[in-house]
PDB file of C-alpha atoms in Angstrom:
ATOM      1  CA  UNK A   1     -84.585  73.025  54.381  1.00  0.00           C
ATOM      2  CA  UNK A   2     -84.971  71.858  57.983  1.00  0.00           C
ATOM      3  CA  UNK A   3     -86.749  74.866  59.414  1.00  0.00           C
ATOM      4  CA  UNK A   4     -89.774  76.503  57.899  1.00  0.00           C
ATOM      5  CA  UNK A   5     -89.198  80.131  57.032  1.00  0.00           C
ATOM      6  CA  UNK A   6     -92.025  81.513  59.099  1.00  0.00           C
ATOM      7  CA  UNK A   7     -90.263  80.264  62.237  1.00  0.00           C
ATOM      8  CA  UNK A   8     -87.053  81.958  61.164  1.00  0.00           C
ATOM      9  CA  UNK A   9     -88.921  85.161  60.497  1.00  0.00           C
ATOM     10  CA  UNK A  10     -90.885  85.027  63.745  1.00  0.00           C
ATOM     11  CA  UNK A  11     -87.798  84.611  65.875  1.00  0.00           C
ATOM     12  CA  UNK A  12     -85.866  87.218  63.895  1.00  0.00           C
ATOM     13  CA  UNK A  13     -88.763  89.614  64.369  1.00  0.00           C
ATOM     14  CA  UNK A  14     -88.653  88.966  68.113  1.00  0.00           C
ATOM     15  CA  UNK A  15     -84.933  89.667  68.287  1.00  0.00           C
ATOM     16  CA  UNK A  16     -85.129  92.802  66.187  1.00  0.00           C
ATOM     17  CA  UNK A  17     -88.355  94.109  67.746  1.00  0.00           C
ATOM     18  CA  UNK A  18     -86.528  94.546  71.041  1.00  0.00           C
ATOM     19  CA  UNK A  19     -84.132  96.968  69.361  1.00  0.00           C
ATOM     20  CA  UNK A  20     -85.235 100.311  68.032  1.00  0.00           C
ATOM     21  CA  UNK A  21     -84.555 100.906  64.392  1.00  0.00           C
ATOM     22  CA  UNK A  22     -84.367  97.153  63.665  1.00  0.00           C
ATOM     23  CA  UNK A  23     -80.607  97.002  64.104  1.00  0.00           C
ATOM     24  CA  UNK A  24     -78.571  93.828  63.837  1.00  0.00           C
ATOM     25  CA  UNK A  25     -76.513  92.213  66.600  1.00  0.00           C
ATOM     26  CA  UNK A  26     -77.775  94.623  69.296  1.00  0.00           C
ATOM     27  CA  UNK A  27     -75.755  92.819  71.973  1.00  0.00           C
ATOM     28  CA  UNK A  28     -72.532  94.417  70.680  1.00  0.00           C
ATOM     29  CA  UNK A  29     -73.737  97.657  72.311  1.00  0.00           C
ATOM     30  CA  UNK A  30     -74.075  95.983  75.716  1.00  0.00           C
ATOM     31  CA  UNK A  31     -71.391  96.164  78.398  1.00  0.00           C
ATOM     32  CA  UNK A  32     -71.926  93.041  80.509  1.00  0.00           C
ATOM     33  CA  UNK A  33     -69.529  94.280  83.205  1.00  0.00           C
ATOM     34  CA  UNK A  34     -71.598  94.339  86.448  1.00  0.00           C
ATOM     35  CA  UNK A  35     -69.597  97.336  87.712  1.00  0.00           C
ATOM     36  CA  UNK A  36     -70.869  99.205  84.654  1.00  0.00           C
ATOM     37  CA  UNK A  37     -74.412  97.842  84.742  1.00  0.00           C
ATOM     38  CA  UNK A  38     -74.725  98.929  88.387  1.00  0.00           C
ATOM     39  CA  UNK A  39     -74.107 102.551  87.335  1.00  0.00           C
ATOM     40  CA  UNK A  40     -76.638 102.503  84.524  1.00  0.00           C
ATOM     41  CA  UNK A  41     -73.860 101.816  82.051  1.00  0.00           C
ATOM     42  CA  UNK A  42     -72.222 105.188  82.748  1.00  0.00           C
ATOM     43  CA  UNK A  43     -68.625 103.950  82.902  1.00  0.00           C
ATOM     44  CA  UNK A  44     -67.284 105.150  79.556  1.00  0.00           C
ATOM     45  CA  UNK A  45     -64.553 107.111  81.374  1.00  0.00           C
ATOM     46  CA  UNK A  46     -63.927 104.696  84.248  1.00  0.00           C
ATOM     47  CA  UNK A  47     -60.211 104.014  84.793  1.00  0.00           C
ATOM     48  CA  UNK A  48     -60.386 102.248  88.170  1.00  0.00           C
ATOM     49  CA  UNK A  49     -61.521  98.971  86.586  1.00  0.00           C
ATOM     50  CA  UNK A  50     -60.653  98.186  82.960  1.00  0.00           C
ATOM     51  CA  UNK A  51     -61.048  94.401  82.662  1.00  0.00           C
ATOM     52  CA  UNK A  52     -63.851  94.866  80.105  1.00  0.00           C
ATOM     53  CA  UNK A  53     -62.073  97.574  78.056  1.00  0.00           C
ATOM     54  CA  UNK A  54     -62.239  95.348  74.944  1.00  0.00           C
ATOM     55  CA  UNK A  55     -66.027  95.790  75.043  1.00  0.00           C
ATOM     56  CA  UNK A  56     -66.182  99.367  76.309  1.00  0.00           C
ATOM     57  CA  UNK A  57     -63.572 102.142  76.013  1.00  0.00           C
ATOM     58  CA  UNK A  58     -60.081 100.910  75.050  1.00  0.00           C
ATOM     59  CA  UNK A  59     -58.531 104.353  75.566  1.00  0.00           C
ATOM     60  CA  UNK A  60     -59.310 104.149  79.301  1.00  0.00           C
ATOM     61  CA  UNK A  61     -57.006 101.154  79.760  1.00  0.00           C
ATOM     62  CA  UNK A  62     -53.848 103.264  79.350  1.00  0.00           C
ATOM     63  CA  UNK A  63     -54.762 105.252  82.478  1.00  0.00           C
ATOM     64  CA  UNK A  64     -55.222 102.199  84.694  1.00  0.00           C
ATOM     65  CA  UNK A  65     -52.807 102.530  87.624  1.00  0.00           C
ATOM     66  CA  UNK A  66     -52.376  98.781  88.096  1.00  0.00           C
ATOM     67  CA  UNK A  67     -50.725  96.069  86.044  1.00  0.00           C
ATOM     68  CA  UNK A  68     -53.483  93.517  85.422  1.00  0.00           C
ATOM     69  CA  UNK A  69     -57.275  93.476  85.651  1.00  0.00           C
ATOM     70  CA  UNK A  70     -59.208  90.312  84.726  1.00  0.00           C
ATOM     71  CA  UNK A  71     -62.808  89.210  85.321  1.00  0.00           C
ATOM     72  CA  UNK A  72     -65.231  86.440  84.431  1.00  0.00           C
ATOM     73  CA  UNK A  73     -68.950  86.852  84.811  1.00  0.00           C
ATOM     74  CA  UNK A  74     -72.512  85.747  84.229  1.00  0.00           C
ATOM     75  CA  UNK A  75     -75.469  87.919  83.216  1.00  0.00           C
ATOM     76  CA  UNK A  76     -79.135  86.954  83.239  1.00  0.00           C
ATOM     77  CA  UNK A  77     -80.117  89.436  80.525  1.00  0.00           C
ATOM     78  CA  UNK A  78     -83.721  90.602  80.167  1.00  0.00           C
ATOM     79  CA  UNK A  79     -85.232  87.523  81.892  1.00  0.00           C
ATOM     80  CA  UNK A  80     -88.763  88.833  81.325  1.00  0.00           C
ATOM     81  CA  UNK A  81     -88.188  89.261  77.581  1.00  0.00           C
ATOM     82  CA  UNK A  82     -85.423  87.580  75.555  1.00  0.00           C
ATOM     83  CA  UNK A  83     -84.076  85.567  78.544  1.00  0.00           C
ATOM     84  CA  UNK A  84     -80.446  85.492  77.419  1.00  0.00           C
ATOM     85  CA  UNK A  85     -77.913  83.765  79.669  1.00  0.00           C
ATOM     86  CA  UNK A  86     -74.512  85.336  79.010  1.00  0.00           C
ATOM     87  CA  UNK A  87     -71.109  84.068  80.150  1.00  0.00           C
ATOM     88  CA  UNK A  88     -68.097  86.300  79.617  1.00  0.00           C
ATOM     89  CA  UNK A  89     -64.406  86.668  80.393  1.00  0.00           C
ATOM     90  CA  UNK A  90     -62.185  89.678  79.786  1.00  0.00           C
ATOM     91  CA  UNK A  91     -58.937  91.245  80.883  1.00  0.00           C
ATOM     92  CA  UNK A  92     -56.477  94.089  80.423  1.00  0.00           C
ATOM     93  CA  UNK A  93     -52.682  94.007  80.815  1.00  0.00           C
ATOM     94  CA  UNK A  94     -50.567  97.158  81.123  1.00  0.00           C
ATOM     95  CA  UNK A  95     -47.311  97.346  79.164  1.00  0.00           C
ATOM     96  CA  UNK A  96     -45.205  99.861  81.031  1.00  0.00           C
ATOM     97  CA  UNK A  97     -46.790 103.213  81.778  1.00  0.00           C
ATOM     98  CA  UNK A  98     -48.139 104.128  78.324  1.00  0.00           C
ATOM     99  CA  UNK A  99     -49.553 101.022  76.668  1.00  0.00           C
ATOM    100  CA  UNK A 100     -52.248  98.457  77.438  1.00  0.00           C
ATOM    101  CA  UNK A 101     -53.627  95.360  75.749  1.00  0.00           C
ATOM    102  CA  UNK A 102     -57.195  94.129  76.276  1.00  0.00           C
ATOM    103  CA  UNK A 103     -59.132  91.046  75.215  1.00  0.00           C
ATOM    104  CA  UNK A 104     -62.552  89.596  75.892  1.00  0.00           C
ATOM    105  CA  UNK A 105     -65.062  86.910  74.979  1.00  0.00           C
ATOM    106  CA  UNK A 106     -68.760  86.486  75.629  1.00  0.00           C
ATOM    107  CA  UNK A 107     -71.328  83.905  74.644  1.00  0.00           C
ATOM    108  CA  UNK A 108     -75.049  83.907  75.245  1.00  0.00           C
ATOM    109  CA  UNK A 109     -77.917  81.495  74.745  1.00  0.00           C
ATOM    110  CA  UNK A 110     -81.669  82.007  74.547  1.00  0.00           C
ATOM    111  CA  UNK A 111     -84.403  79.474  75.356  1.00  0.00           C
ATOM    112  CA  UNK A 112     -84.675  76.666  72.806  1.00  0.00           C
ATOM    113  CA  UNK A 113     -87.699  76.531  70.499  1.00  0.00           C
ATOM    114  CA  UNK A 114     -89.231  73.707  68.447  1.00  0.00           C
ATOM    115  CA  UNK A 115     -88.266  73.250  64.806  1.00  0.00           C
ATOM    116  CA  UNK A 116     -90.742  71.959  62.256  1.00  0.00           C
ATOM    117  CA  UNK A 117     -90.400  70.919  58.652  1.00  0.00           C
ATOM    118  CA  UNK A 118     -92.412  72.297  55.720  1.00  0.00           C
ATOM    119  CA  UNK A 119     -95.427  70.125  56.446  1.00  0.00           C
ATOM    120  CA  UNK A 120     -95.487  70.875  60.162  1.00  0.00           C
ATOM    121  CA  UNK A 121     -93.780  67.799  61.592  1.00  0.00           C
ATOM    122  CA  UNK A 122     -91.588  68.247  64.663  1.00  0.00           C
ATOM    123  CA  UNK A 123     -87.928  68.257  63.728  1.00  0.00           C
ATOM    124  CA  UNK A 124     -86.057  68.739  67.002  1.00  0.00           C
ATOM    125  CA  UNK A 125     -85.214  71.987  68.760  1.00  0.00           C
ATOM    126  CA  UNK A 126     -82.855  74.890  68.174  1.00  0.00           C
ATOM    127  CA  UNK A 127     -81.146  77.104  70.754  1.00  0.00           C
ATOM    128  CA  UNK A 128     -80.529  80.666  69.494  1.00  0.00           C
ATOM    129  CA  UNK A 129     -77.132  82.003  70.507  1.00  0.00           C
ATOM    130  CA  UNK A 130     -74.821  84.984  70.296  1.00  0.00           C
ATOM    131  CA  UNK A 131     -71.049  85.291  70.473  1.00  0.00           C
ATOM    132  CA  UNK A 132     -68.581  88.145  70.596  1.00  0.00           C
ATOM    133  CA  UNK A 133     -64.815  88.255  70.892  1.00  0.00           C
ATOM    134  CA  UNK A 134     -62.517  91.225  70.717  1.00  0.00           C
ATOM    135  CA  UNK A 135     -59.091  92.655  71.403  1.00  0.00           C
ATOM    136  CA  UNK A 136     -57.954  96.197  72.049  1.00  0.00           C
ATOM    137  CA  UNK A 137     -54.892  98.389  72.243  1.00  0.00           C
ATOM    138  CA  UNK A 138     -54.403 101.651  74.125  1.00  0.00           C
ATOM    139  CA  UNK A 139     -51.600 104.211  73.960  1.00  0.00           C
ATOM    140  CA  UNK A 140     -51.132 107.172  76.277  1.00  0.00           C
ATOM    141  CA  UNK A 141     -49.092 109.300  73.884  1.00  0.00           C
ATOM    142  CA  UNK A 142     -49.219 112.360  76.145  1.00  0.00           C
ATOM    143  CA  UNK A 143     -49.273 112.588  79.931  1.00  0.00           C
ATOM    144  CA  UNK A 144     -52.971 113.382  79.972  1.00  0.00           C
ATOM    145  CA  UNK A 145     -54.236 112.012  76.643  1.00  0.00           C
ATOM    146  CA  UNK A 146     -54.661 108.511  75.231  1.00  0.00           C
ATOM    147  CA  UNK A 147     -56.137 106.807  72.185  1.00  0.00           C
ATOM    148  CA  UNK A 148     -57.385 103.264  71.786  1.00  0.00           C
ATOM    149  CA  UNK A 149     -59.014 100.868  69.356  1.00  0.00           C
ATOM    150  CA  UNK A 150     -60.876  97.564  69.606  1.00  0.00           C
ATOM    151  CA  UNK A 151     -61.404  95.054  66.820  1.00  0.00           C
ATOM    152  CA  UNK A 152     -63.602  91.994  67.198  1.00  0.00           C
ATOM    153  CA  UNK A 153     -66.093  89.625  65.658  1.00  0.00           C
ATOM    154  CA  UNK A 154     -69.748  89.175  66.589  1.00  0.00           C
ATOM    155  CA  UNK A 155     -72.159  86.466  65.495  1.00  0.00           C
ATOM    156  CA  UNK A 156     -75.802  85.669  66.125  1.00  0.00           C
ATOM    157  CA  UNK A 157     -77.580  82.385  65.291  1.00  0.00           C
ATOM    158  CA  UNK A 158     -81.358  82.815  65.186  1.00  0.00           C
ATOM    159  CA  UNK A 159     -82.121  79.507  63.477  1.00  0.00           C
ATOM    160  CA  UNK A 160     -80.262  76.630  61.845  1.00  0.00           C
ATOM    161  CA  UNK A 161     -80.245  78.407  58.505  1.00  0.00           C
ATOM    162  CA  UNK A 162     -80.048  81.947  59.841  1.00  0.00           C
ATOM    163  CA  UNK A 163     -76.644  82.869  61.304  1.00  0.00           C
ATOM    164  CA  UNK A 164     -75.151  86.327  60.928  1.00  0.00           C
ATOM    165  CA  UNK A 165     -71.689  87.650  61.761  1.00  0.00           C
ATOM    166  CA  UNK A 166     -69.447  90.613  61.077  1.00  0.00           C
ATOM    167  CA  UNK A 167     -66.335  92.457  62.222  1.00  0.00           C
ATOM    168  CA  UNK A 168     -66.940  95.151  64.852  1.00  0.00           C
ATOM    169  CA  UNK A 169     -64.570  98.001  65.769  1.00  0.00           C
ATOM    170  CA  UNK A 170     -64.282 100.914  68.238  1.00  0.00           C
ATOM    171  CA  UNK A 171     -62.003 103.975  68.121  1.00  0.00           C
ATOM    172  CA  UNK A 172     -61.750 106.218  71.185  1.00  0.00           C
ATOM    173  CA  UNK A 173     -59.731 109.087  72.668  1.00  0.00           C
ATOM    174  CA  UNK A 174     -59.533 110.107  76.319  1.00  0.00           C
ATOM    175  CA  UNK A 175     -58.101 112.857  78.524  1.00  0.00           C
ATOM    176  CA  UNK A 176     -57.544 112.802  82.295  1.00  0.00           C
ATOM    177  CA  UNK A 177     -56.680 115.862  84.389  1.00  0.00           C
ATOM    178  CA  UNK A 178     -56.563 114.912  88.053  1.00  0.00           C
ATOM    179  CA  UNK A 179     -60.019 113.695  89.034  1.00  0.00           C
ATOM    180  CA  UNK A 180     -61.644 114.980  85.849  1.00  0.00           C
ATOM    181  CA  UNK A 181     -61.998 112.622  82.871  1.00  0.00           C
ATOM    182  CA  UNK A 182     -63.434 113.037  79.370  1.00  0.00           C
ATOM    183  CA  UNK A 183     -63.660 110.727  76.373  1.00  0.00           C
ATOM    184  CA  UNK A 184     -64.990 110.783  72.814  1.00  0.00           C
ATOM    185  CA  UNK A 185     -65.097 108.254  69.993  1.00  0.00           C
ATOM    186  CA  UNK A 186     -67.137 105.932  67.827  1.00  0.00           C
ATOM    187  CA  UNK A 187     -68.348 102.472  68.790  1.00  0.00           C
ATOM    188  CA  UNK A 188     -69.568  99.327  67.053  1.00  0.00           C
ATOM    189  CA  UNK A 189     -68.500 100.199  63.539  1.00  0.00           C
ATOM    190  CA  UNK A 190     -68.969  97.402  61.023  1.00  0.00           C
ATOM    191  CA  UNK A 191     -70.700  96.113  57.942  1.00  0.00           C
ATOM    192  CA  UNK A 192     -74.439  95.623  57.518  1.00  0.00           C
ATOM    193  CA  UNK A 193     -76.173  92.277  58.066  1.00  0.00           C
ATOM    194  CA  UNK A 194     -78.413  90.718  55.414  1.00  0.00           C
ATOM    195  CA  UNK A 195     -81.325  88.574  56.653  1.00  0.00           C
ATOM    196  CA  UNK A 196     -82.642  85.429  54.944  1.00  0.00           C
ATOM    197  CA  UNK A 197     -85.312  87.602  53.308  1.00  0.00           C
ATOM    198  CA  UNK A 198     -82.667  89.895  51.796  1.00  0.00           C
ATOM    199  CA  UNK A 199     -83.339  92.837  54.110  1.00  0.00           C
ATOM    200  CA  UNK A 200     -80.277  94.714  55.365  1.00  0.00           C
ATOM    201  CA  UNK A 201     -79.764  95.769  58.984  1.00  0.00           C
ATOM    202  CA  UNK A 202     -77.028  98.024  60.303  1.00  0.00           C
ATOM    203  CA  UNK A 203     -75.027  97.590  63.483  1.00  0.00           C
ATOM    204  CA  UNK A 204     -75.821  99.918  66.416  1.00  0.00           C
ATOM    205  CA  UNK A 205     -72.897 102.203  65.526  1.00  0.00           C
ATOM    206  CA  UNK A 206     -72.730 105.383  67.565  1.00  0.00           C
ATOM    207  CA  UNK A 207     -70.688 108.458  68.406  1.00  0.00           C
ATOM    208  CA  UNK A 208     -70.055 108.427  72.164  1.00  0.00           C
ATOM    209  CA  UNK A 209     -69.131 111.081  74.682  1.00  0.00           C
ATOM    210  CA  UNK A 210     -68.408 110.779  78.368  1.00  0.00           C
ATOM    211  CA  UNK A 211     -67.292 112.764  81.393  1.00  0.00           C
ATOM    212  CA  UNK A 212     -66.472 111.669  84.912  1.00  0.00           C
ATOM    213  CA  UNK A 213     -65.108 113.068  88.153  1.00  0.00           C
ATOM    214  CA  UNK A 214     -63.559 111.342  91.165  1.00  0.00           C
ATOM    215  CA  UNK A 215     -63.368 113.008  94.557  1.00  0.00           C
ATOM    216  CA  UNK A 216     -61.189 111.610  97.334  1.00  0.00           C
ATOM    217  CA  UNK A 217     -62.907 112.961 100.422  1.00  0.00           C
ATOM    218  CA  UNK A 218     -60.151 111.319 102.482  1.00  0.00           C
ATOM    219  CA  UNK A 219     -57.860 108.320 102.176  1.00  0.00           C
ATOM    220  CA  UNK A 220     -60.788 106.002 102.868  1.00  0.00           C
ATOM    221  CA  UNK A 221     -63.651 107.673 101.014  1.00  0.00           C
ATOM    222  CA  UNK A 222     -63.939 107.930  97.224  1.00  0.00           C
ATOM    223  CA  UNK A 223     -66.948 109.321  95.373  1.00  0.00           C
ATOM    224  CA  UNK A 224     -67.186 109.027  91.604  1.00  0.00           C
ATOM    225  CA  UNK A 225     -69.830 110.487  89.307  1.00  0.00           C
ATOM    226  CA  UNK A 226     -70.054 110.047  85.542  1.00  0.00           C
ATOM    227  CA  UNK A 227     -72.291 110.741  82.564  1.00  0.00           C
ATOM    228  CA  UNK A 228     -72.272 109.227  79.085  1.00  0.00           C
ATOM    229  CA  UNK A 229     -74.140 110.135  75.908  1.00  0.00           C
ATOM    230  CA  UNK A 230     -74.429 108.428  72.545  1.00  0.00           C
ATOM    231  CA  UNK A 231     -75.751 109.426  69.147  1.00  0.00           C
ATOM    232  CA  UNK A 232     -76.679 106.401  67.024  1.00  0.00           C
ATOM    233  CA  UNK A 233     -76.029 106.827  63.321  1.00  0.00           C
ATOM    234  CA  UNK A 234     -79.334 105.140  62.510  1.00  0.00           C
ATOM    235  CA  UNK A 235     -81.068 107.789  64.622  1.00  0.00           C
ATOM    236  CA  UNK A 236     -81.670 108.173  68.337  1.00  0.00           C
ATOM    237  CA  UNK A 237     -79.869 109.551  71.353  1.00  0.00           C
ATOM    238  CA  UNK A 238     -79.119 107.785  74.649  1.00  0.00           C
ATOM    239  CA  UNK A 239     -77.637 109.007  77.923  1.00  0.00           C
ATOM    240  CA  UNK A 240     -76.523 107.414  81.184  1.00  0.00           C
ATOM    241  CA  UNK A 241     -75.788 108.834  84.621  1.00  0.00           C
ATOM    242  CA  UNK A 242     -74.130 106.979  87.472  1.00  0.00           C
ATOM    243  CA  UNK A 243     -72.443 107.385  90.832  1.00  0.00           C
ATOM    244  CA  UNK A 244     -70.449 105.199  93.182  1.00  0.00           C
ATOM    245  CA  UNK A 245     -69.047 105.394  96.694  1.00  0.00           C
ATOM    246  CA  UNK A 246     -66.044 103.309  97.718  1.00  0.00           C
ATOM    247  CA  UNK A 247     -64.852 102.810 101.292  1.00  0.00           C
ATOM    248  CA  UNK A 248     -61.194 102.015 101.914  1.00  0.00           C
ATOM    249  CA  UNK A 249     -60.792 100.597  98.374  1.00  0.00           C
ATOM    250  CA  UNK A 250     -62.722  97.559  99.623  1.00  0.00           C
ATOM    251  CA  UNK A 251     -66.485  98.069  99.414  1.00  0.00           C
ATOM    252  CA  UNK A 252     -68.363  99.963  96.700  1.00  0.00           C
ATOM    253  CA  UNK A 253     -72.027 100.819  96.258  1.00  0.00           C
ATOM    254  CA  UNK A 254     -73.331 102.008  92.897  1.00  0.00           C
ATOM    255  CA  UNK A 255     -76.478 103.383  91.308  1.00  0.00           C
ATOM    256  CA  UNK A 256     -77.370 104.751  87.894  1.00  0.00           C
ATOM    257  CA  UNK A 257     -79.969 105.447  85.264  1.00  0.00           C
ATOM    258  CA  UNK A 258     -79.913 105.036  81.503  1.00  0.00           C
ATOM    259  CA  UNK A 259     -82.235 106.871  79.155  1.00  0.00           C
ATOM    260  CA  UNK A 260     -82.517 104.651  76.102  1.00  0.00           C
ATOM    261  CA  UNK A 261     -84.930 106.638  73.958  1.00  0.00           C
ATOM    262  CA  UNK A 262     -85.328 105.181  70.490  1.00  0.00           C
ATOM    263  CA  UNK A 263     -82.082 103.171  70.611  1.00  0.00           C
ATOM    264  CA  UNK A 264     -80.978  99.544  70.931  1.00  0.00           C
ATOM    265  CA  UNK A 265     -81.012  99.512  74.740  1.00  0.00           C
ATOM    266  CA  UNK A 266     -84.122 100.498  76.690  1.00  0.00           C
ATOM    267  CA  UNK A 267     -84.224 102.864  79.649  1.00  0.00           C
ATOM    268  CA  UNK A 268     -83.511 101.391  83.062  1.00  0.00           C
ATOM    269  CA  UNK A 269     -82.393 102.176  86.607  1.00  0.00           C
ATOM    270  CA  UNK A 270     -79.889  99.951  88.361  1.00  0.00           C
ATOM    271  CA  UNK A 271     -77.963  99.415  91.580  1.00  0.00           C
ATOM    272  CA  UNK A 272     -74.809  97.475  92.345  1.00  0.00           C
ATOM    273  CA  UNK A 273     -72.249  96.523  94.959  1.00  0.00           C
ATOM    274  CA  UNK A 274     -68.617  95.524  94.798  1.00  0.00           C
ATOM    275  CA  UNK A 275     -66.175  93.949  97.247  1.00  0.00           C
ATOM    276  CA  UNK A 276     -62.398  93.839  96.816  1.00  0.00           C
ATOM    277  CA  UNK A 277     -59.960  92.028  99.096  1.00  0.00           C
ATOM    278  CA  UNK A 278     -56.273  91.204  98.443  1.00  0.00           C
ATOM    279  CA  UNK A 279     -56.860  91.824  94.749  1.00  0.00           C
ATOM    280  CA  UNK A 280     -59.886  89.527  94.448  1.00  0.00           C
ATOM    281  CA  UNK A 281     -63.039  91.396  93.498  1.00  0.00           C
ATOM    282  CA  UNK A 282     -66.706  90.501  93.346  1.00  0.00           C
ATOM    283  CA  UNK A 283     -69.218  92.757  91.577  1.00  0.00           C
ATOM    284  CA  UNK A 284     -73.004  92.397  91.434  1.00  0.00           C
ATOM    285  CA  UNK A 285     -75.564  94.550  89.614  1.00  0.00           C
ATOM    286  CA  UNK A 286     -79.353  94.450  89.406  1.00  0.00           C
ATOM    287  CA  UNK A 287     -81.832  96.367  87.244  1.00  0.00           C
ATOM    288  CA  UNK A 288     -84.544  97.698  89.529  1.00  0.00           C
ATOM    289  CA  UNK A 289     -86.717  99.608  87.067  1.00  0.00           C
ATOM    290  CA  UNK A 290     -87.419  98.899  83.415  1.00  0.00           C
ATOM    291  CA  UNK A 291     -89.814  97.108  81.105  1.00  0.00           C
ATOM    292  CA  UNK A 292     -87.769  94.755  78.931  1.00  0.00           C
ATOM    293  CA  UNK A 293     -84.744  95.041  81.257  1.00  0.00           C
ATOM    294  CA  UNK A 294     -86.589  94.232  84.491  1.00  0.00           C
ATOM    295  CA  UNK A 295     -84.764  91.842  86.848  1.00  0.00           C
ATOM    296  CA  UNK A 296     -81.610  91.726  84.738  1.00  0.00           C
ATOM    297  CA  UNK A 297     -78.813  90.488  87.005  1.00  0.00           C
ATOM    298  CA  UNK A 298     -75.045  90.506  86.501  1.00  0.00           C
ATOM    299  CA  UNK A 299     -72.248  89.077  88.633  1.00  0.00           C
ATOM    300  CA  UNK A 300     -68.503  88.782  88.066  1.00  0.00           C
ATOM    301  CA  UNK A 301     -65.436  87.525  89.915  1.00  0.00           C
ATOM    302  CA  UNK A 302     -62.036  88.940  89.101  1.00  0.00           C
ATOM    303  CA  UNK A 303     -58.504  89.730  90.156  1.00  0.00           C
ATOM    304  CA  UNK A 304     -56.560  92.974  89.879  1.00  0.00           C
ATOM    305  CA  UNK A 305     -53.192  94.260  90.964  1.00  0.00           C
TER     306      UNK A 305
END
């Protein structure tokens, strides 16, 4: 045994203490899309950008009015707490007018810590990490209604002898009537995780609901407002509210707030900006108010047509 158990337990306690209800793999509930983070995470019904649909709402992808939306990004997640550096890439491809395929991958690393053997001698270092990959499918089976599902795999390595992984799935339905959007479904379904001590932890599975409305004030001015809510099966309710203004389909400004309550993600307020030119898009988001989430920063570069 290379690593003494108390170091495994101490790091596991750190990871789980930052998530209410001691839930496993809390990062599966995070949408690292900066366009989402900039609106407090309230993009469950967003259909204008669906690159990250494999990690958010797959049913929304069928309503995307383009052909392809891809992005790659970096997130400095909770730099004042867990200090996770996350790199991700995701994309969605429309198949005709009714179907869409999505896929995504993310990997994150935390600061390395010293390993010791059973008698306290230094035995190198270990870098905790997380990984998630997923794929989704969406079908608009009626003019105004779609369904979608994501299936993926998530893994967390807390120590050399403490790695955990499981299959994760989402099932969603969505309706769009002009500028009004609504969606409902379940997210992050999967098996429980057993720690090295034998304790079992559930995934942050939740029932999710969302509404959104887009108003075209003129050809050059678009205002979008949205609200999401989630009920976690382990207990706890969360809600997010966000708004964005886009000028000439080129420049967007965003702001939002998430109430985390007793759930896996804490409360925070955020702002964001986006720039799009000849299909190339740059999105940036920053958390301006939170405890554990303070100074979280996300940026992505993508292409859409």
